[in-house]
Amino acid sequence: MSTSKTIKSALISVFSKDGLEPIVRKLHEQNVTFYSTGGTEDFIKNLGIPVVPVEDVTSYPSILGGRVKTLHPKIFGGILNRQDHEGDVQQMEEYQIPQIDLVIVDLYPFEKTVASGASEADIIEKIDIGGISLIRAAAKNFKDTVIVASVDQYADFLEVITKQNGALTLEDRKLFATKAFHVSSHYDTAIFNYFNTDDTVYKASVAEGQILRYGENPHQKGFFFGDFDAMFKKLHGKELSYNNLLDVDAAVNLILEFKNDDPTFAILKHNNACGLATRSTMRAAYLDALAGDPTSAFGGVLIANGKIDTETAKEINQLFCEVVIAPGYDETAIEILSEKKNRIILVQNDIELPQKQVRTCLNGLLVQDKDNVTDNKEHLKTVTTTPPSSGETEDLLFASKICKNTKSNTIVLAKNKQLIASGTGQTSRVDALKQAIEKANSFNFDLKGAVMASDAFFPFPDCVEIAHNAGITAVIQPGGSIKDELSINYCNENKVVMVFTGTRHFKH
């Protein structure tokens, strides 16, 4: 027995008419009867194609300012009836309900209306009732009915009816039903999130996903769900990988800390900064960021807080790097950076980032507010007898910004607004500090006069003692240990500056 069904009648009720004309003309060629309402009805009539007004079927006009048009048993009966069910067939005849084989709907643009900053009254009016009901009804009855639930599906539908002369298989109908439920669930999620004020309830829906080459490793599948094109304009290079995207995310969040600062350049590897510097020119910032760890910079992700000019691009071009990100580039800089075939060049758009962070955990999700606290002068509490100099204050805040965006446990060493070294992702803070000192020494940095930032408090004075012996003269940390006095006393005895911020910045 064939599972194909030929479309003989269609109900069309859409907000946007873009792309609808060729579908209507093709269905008309295939002798399909049209039912419609309002503006869509006028659209079909203006094509010179016969259309039956819905009110002729229901014997009821559109009421309440158009809020109620299709919500009627003769419409939903025509969509929901089971053609192989004897009782349904009898009732269709008894109540003179017309069969509806196809429903085409394009919902009111709720999300676009919210994004436009419209009034609440206008937003409420863009909550589609009839359209969403038609979608659910037709999708539920996919065995007998076809549903096209979005203008985004018009091209696929036109191709199917053209190739198959208006006949759709059960598999075709089920696929369109699946897409329809995706449309309806995404729509309802957007409406819920507009109204929701309860942080203990979390709903998210991303309309489109991107298939990646693979996940973190080649044996893992990988996908990205988000609007990458809203954040970046890609100018050149290969497709971004799963790991590229993680590094880009880390880079964007890090450079945001320096958005309004002097030219700042950062180099990241495995989500952590391996080089970062703030200077008077972007070229100088890049060169000093690179000097922080030229070994790790190989194959890294580079990001700037301002335009990349030609001279900076010439320097970058000598390094093998995966991704370069900036809010803008000189034309010549783009030409230079594009000399490497696979190098990804991104222009970062100035858009608001999500304020919730989400990650899988056990058999569920962890959701938290984004860490939007950036330590500044007003946060600092000097706890030692010796206060920081103006230069030390600048370096302490500089180091704190990097520390906040580095994997815990972490220690960051900085001097003259340059990242000298960091200890990242260690199981003890002492190990993180020793790693940072060893790394700084390996690149011949003089730690005398450097500052140290810690993402959490020191439970013992061992870290400040090690730092002091290495030449570090100022420390920034959140404070809060019951043994803070031990660290403070050591600093006072050895003329080391220490300031508390009161804010911990763990990053796991």
XYZ file of C-alpha atoms in Angstrom, residues 89-461:
373
model
C -15.266 9.947 7.817
C -18.940 9.855 8.830
C -18.682 13.034 10.870
C -16.889 14.856 8.070
C -19.912 14.086 5.858
C -22.453 14.807 8.592
C -21.078 18.262 9.394
C -19.992 19.071 5.841
C -16.383 19.612 6.842
C -13.979 20.125 3.914
C -10.816 18.030 3.834
C -7.608 20.087 4.291
C -4.503 18.251 3.071
C -1.966 21.032 3.494
C -1.483 23.873 5.967
C 1.028 26.662 5.326
C 1.651 29.042 8.232
C 4.200 31.748 9.002
C 3.814 32.968 12.574
C 3.715 36.547 13.802
C 7.314 37.719 14.384
C 7.332 37.656 18.196
C 11.133 37.572 18.677
C 11.765 40.364 16.173
C 9.120 42.503 17.861
C 10.742 42.009 21.271
C 14.196 42.764 19.822
C 12.885 45.974 18.241
C 12.125 47.452 21.660
C 8.397 47.618 20.957
C 5.864 48.304 23.699
C 4.435 45.446 25.732
C 1.066 45.912 24.039
C 2.631 45.480 20.586
C 4.599 42.456 21.793
C 1.488 40.778 23.198
C -0.315 41.254 19.887
C 2.505 39.344 18.175
C 1.734 36.188 20.170
C 0.208 34.024 17.458
C -2.802 31.943 18.525
C -4.484 30.667 15.382
C -1.219 30.015 13.579
C 0.372 28.018 16.384
C -2.838 25.999 16.763
C -2.898 25.203 13.054
C 0.737 24.076 13.205
C 0.151 21.714 16.129
C -3.008 20.257 14.607
C -1.494 19.583 11.194
C 1.762 18.245 12.655
C -0.127 15.896 14.986
C -2.073 14.510 12.015
C 0.986 14.132 9.744
C -0.308 10.743 8.557
C -2.916 12.616 6.525
C -1.870 16.272 6.527
C 1.174 18.240 5.418
C 2.384 21.185 7.493
C 4.761 23.905 6.295
C 5.360 25.979 9.430
C 7.814 28.667 8.372
C 8.944 30.726 5.404
C 12.321 28.997 5.897
C 10.728 25.745 4.688
C 9.177 27.148 1.499
C 12.066 26.243 -0.786
C 12.205 22.615 0.410
C 8.456 22.237 0.077
C 8.395 23.730 -3.419
C 11.123 21.317 -4.487
C 9.178 18.315 -3.159
C 5.840 19.177 -4.777
C 7.563 20.016 -8.044
C 9.528 16.751 -8.223
C 6.666 14.583 -6.947
C 3.772 16.369 -8.628
C 2.084 17.328 -5.370
C 2.365 13.910 -3.728
C 4.206 13.522 -0.427
C 5.285 10.267 1.172
C 4.677 9.480 4.841
C 8.374 10.141 5.448
C 8.026 13.566 3.797
C 5.019 14.447 5.922
C 6.669 13.281 9.132
C 9.791 15.324 8.360
C 7.736 18.477 7.856
C 5.855 17.696 11.089
C 9.163 17.408 12.951
C 10.227 20.793 11.613
C 6.845 22.201 12.604
C 7.167 21.088 16.223
C 10.628 22.658 16.242
C 9.077 25.945 15.106
C 6.272 25.794 17.670
C 8.485 24.802 20.600
C 11.034 27.514 19.765
C 8.236 30.069 19.504
C 6.732 29.090 22.849
C 10.163 29.162 24.510
C 10.713 32.729 23.306
C 7.345 33.782 24.700
C 7.983 32.051 28.026
C 11.400 33.689 28.410
C 9.877 37.098 27.715
C 7.490 36.637 30.641
C 9.612 34.523 32.989
C 11.136 36.073 36.114
C 11.819 32.817 37.971
C 15.541 32.006 37.868
C 14.883 28.455 39.061
C 13.248 27.654 35.707
C 15.474 27.426 32.644
C 14.348 27.078 29.046
C 16.441 27.638 25.945
C 15.931 27.057 22.251
C 18.292 27.705 19.355
C 16.612 27.684 15.962
C 19.640 26.636 13.921
C 22.632 24.448 14.725
C 25.942 24.199 12.893
C 27.612 20.838 12.273
C 31.305 20.987 13.142
C 34.013 18.795 11.644
C 34.172 16.982 14.964
C 34.143 17.715 18.676
C 37.033 18.122 21.071
C 38.644 15.052 19.495
C 38.165 13.479 16.053
C 36.139 10.550 17.398
C 33.526 12.914 18.917
C 30.663 14.541 17.025
C 30.439 18.298 17.479
C 27.779 20.959 16.958
C 27.464 24.682 17.631
C 24.074 26.109 18.530
C 24.114 29.880 18.320
C 24.159 32.845 15.956
C 27.843 33.070 15.061
C 27.167 35.551 12.248
C 25.635 38.015 14.708
C 28.903 38.078 16.672
C 31.445 37.952 13.874
C 32.039 38.686 10.234
C 34.379 36.058 8.885
C 36.794 37.520 6.338
C 39.048 34.566 5.583
C 40.116 31.055 6.492
C 38.888 27.555 7.131
C 35.808 26.562 9.109
C 36.087 26.957 12.858
C 36.402 23.795 14.909
C 34.927 22.925 18.300
C 38.200 23.807 20.002
C 38.536 27.022 17.969
C 35.123 28.128 19.211
C 36.024 27.464 22.836
C 39.205 29.508 22.448
C 37.341 32.294 20.652
C 34.811 32.391 23.492
C 37.610 32.670 26.062
C 39.330 35.366 23.985
C 36.179 37.456 23.621
C 35.449 37.357 27.348
C 39.049 38.217 28.214
C 39.398 41.167 25.857
C 36.061 42.532 27.076
C 37.867 43.350 30.345
C 40.114 45.717 28.341
C 37.461 47.092 25.980
C 37.999 50.762 26.867
C 41.722 50.561 27.624
C 44.716 51.611 25.540
C 45.693 49.229 22.699
C 45.638 45.745 24.188
C 46.538 42.457 22.546
C 46.031 38.950 23.923
C 47.190 35.522 22.775
C 45.316 32.474 24.077
C 45.975 28.764 24.076
C 43.542 26.180 25.432
C 41.234 28.908 26.802
C 43.973 30.636 28.830
C 46.020 33.724 28.060
C 49.658 32.911 27.342
C 50.424 36.514 26.425
C 48.775 39.892 26.995
C 49.984 43.471 27.019
C 48.623 47.003 26.970
C 50.738 49.571 25.119
C 50.505 52.882 23.236
C 50.298 51.138 19.846
C 48.742 47.843 18.752
C 52.054 46.663 17.273
C 53.850 47.173 20.588
C 50.998 45.473 22.452
C 51.229 42.459 20.134
C 55.005 42.158 20.375
C 54.970 42.316 24.174
C 52.072 39.855 24.362
C 54.052 37.486 22.158
C 57.143 37.915 24.344
C 55.151 36.617 27.317
C 55.300 33.091 25.918
C 56.376 32.774 22.266
C 56.374 28.982 22.557
C 52.705 28.656 23.551
C 51.670 31.342 21.055
C 52.306 28.881 18.208
C 48.874 27.797 16.928
C 47.072 30.165 19.300
C 44.089 32.497 19.067
C 44.923 36.219 18.835
C 42.582 39.051 19.801
C 42.865 42.842 19.925
C 40.664 45.468 21.566
C 41.096 47.838 18.599
C 41.871 47.974 14.893
C 44.764 45.875 13.605
C 46.895 48.057 11.359
C 49.346 47.125 8.637
C 52.450 47.160 10.842
C 50.815 44.877 13.413
C 49.629 42.521 10.673
C 53.187 42.220 9.339
C 54.356 41.066 12.772
C 51.433 38.651 13.209
C 52.070 37.141 9.795
C 55.383 35.754 11.011
C 53.537 33.567 13.542
C 51.530 30.439 12.852
C 48.181 31.129 14.510
C 44.721 29.648 14.102
C 42.467 32.698 14.568
C 42.835 36.490 14.579
C 40.020 38.601 16.059
C 39.597 42.378 16.121
C 36.815 44.959 15.820
C 38.424 46.176 12.590
C 41.403 45.928 10.215
C 43.210 48.126 7.726
C 42.620 46.881 4.179
C 46.313 46.142 3.777
C 46.301 44.274 7.095
C 43.581 41.961 5.769
C 45.597 41.272 2.626
C 48.682 40.432 4.689
C 46.873 38.190 7.166
C 45.069 36.411 4.317
C 48.366 35.180 2.888
C 47.990 32.108 5.110
C 45.253 30.026 3.473
C 43.742 28.493 6.611
C 44.149 31.408 9.027
C 40.732 32.468 10.298
C 40.197 36.240 10.327
C 37.195 37.524 12.258
C 35.721 40.987 12.700
C 34.080 41.128 16.118
C 30.738 42.906 16.245
C 29.767 44.910 19.307
C 26.810 42.909 20.617
C 25.589 42.029 24.077
C 26.691 38.604 25.292
C 24.401 36.218 27.208
C 24.198 36.942 30.927
C 23.734 33.289 31.875
C 26.373 30.566 31.626
C 25.225 27.004 30.997
C 27.079 23.695 31.051
C 26.129 20.047 31.278
C 26.533 18.384 34.659
C 25.681 14.789 35.613
C 22.233 14.149 34.146
C 21.308 17.827 33.908
C 22.589 21.364 33.561
C 24.335 23.946 35.704
C 23.216 27.531 35.116
C 24.749 30.602 36.714
C 24.958 34.356 36.295
C 27.978 35.482 34.322
C 30.835 36.888 36.424
C 30.408 40.530 35.481
C 32.528 41.949 38.292
C 35.729 43.542 37.045
C 37.952 44.636 39.921
C 38.627 48.385 39.929
C 40.184 50.982 42.235
C 36.972 51.408 44.220
C 37.032 47.703 45.118
C 40.552 47.740 46.511
C 41.180 47.641 50.252
C 44.802 48.083 51.258
C 45.428 45.685 54.158
C 49.168 46.314 54.591
C 50.860 49.304 56.157
C 52.425 50.129 52.808
C 49.892 51.170 50.126
C 50.404 50.430 46.424
C 51.932 53.099 44.193
C 49.884 54.306 41.217
C 51.938 52.070 38.914
C 51.459 49.058 41.164
C 47.718 49.724 41.330
C 47.507 49.706 37.539
C 49.470 46.463 37.315
C 47.442 44.828 40.090
C 44.168 45.574 38.316
C 45.695 44.503 34.989
C 46.743 41.167 36.518
C 43.355 40.729 38.197
C 41.529 40.992 34.865
C 43.665 38.210 33.423
C 43.369 36.109 36.575
C 39.574 36.285 36.427
C 39.658 34.754 32.942
C 42.190 31.996 33.674
C 41.420 28.452 34.825
C 41.573 27.856 38.589
C 43.654 27.430 40.590
C 45.558 30.289 39.049
C 48.287 32.781 39.805
C 49.079 35.623 37.389
C 52.333 37.578 37.380
C 52.454 40.942 35.607
C 54.744 43.926 35.266
C 54.296 47.214 33.400
C 50.948 46.029 31.978
C 52.450 42.896 30.509
C 51.558 39.326 31.393
C 54.853 37.777 32.473
C 53.553 34.312 33.336
C 50.660 32.445 34.887
C 50.113 29.160 36.663
C 46.851 27.689 35.400
C 44.519 24.897 36.411
C 46.653 23.597 39.263
C 45.358 21.585 42.206
C 47.140 23.862 44.687
C 47.811 27.574 44.675
C 51.434 26.981 45.649
C 51.905 24.801 42.568
C 50.287 27.507 40.421
C 52.706 30.102 41.788
C 55.757 27.888 41.331
C 54.690 27.132 37.763
C 54.316 30.853 37.015
C 57.718 31.734 38.510
C 59.457 28.932 36.643
C 57.821 29.976 33.394
C 58.749 33.646 33.870
C 62.352 32.687 34.569
C 62.468 30.448 31.488
C 61.701 33.502 29.316
C 64.250 35.644 31.188
C 61.775 38.017 32.844
C 62.965 40.006 35.820
C 60.370 39.506 38.553
C 61.734 42.309 40.698
C 58.911 44.825 40.999
C 56.325 42.477 39.466
C 52.851 41.984 40.938
C 50.880 38.827 41.674
C 47.137 38.162 41.336
C 45.315 35.188 42.828
C 41.782 34.079 41.961
C 41.089 33.093 45.598
C 42.430 33.769 49.080
C 45.630 32.392 50.580
C 44.921 29.980 53.444
C 48.568 30.212 54.546
C 51.395 32.744 54.054
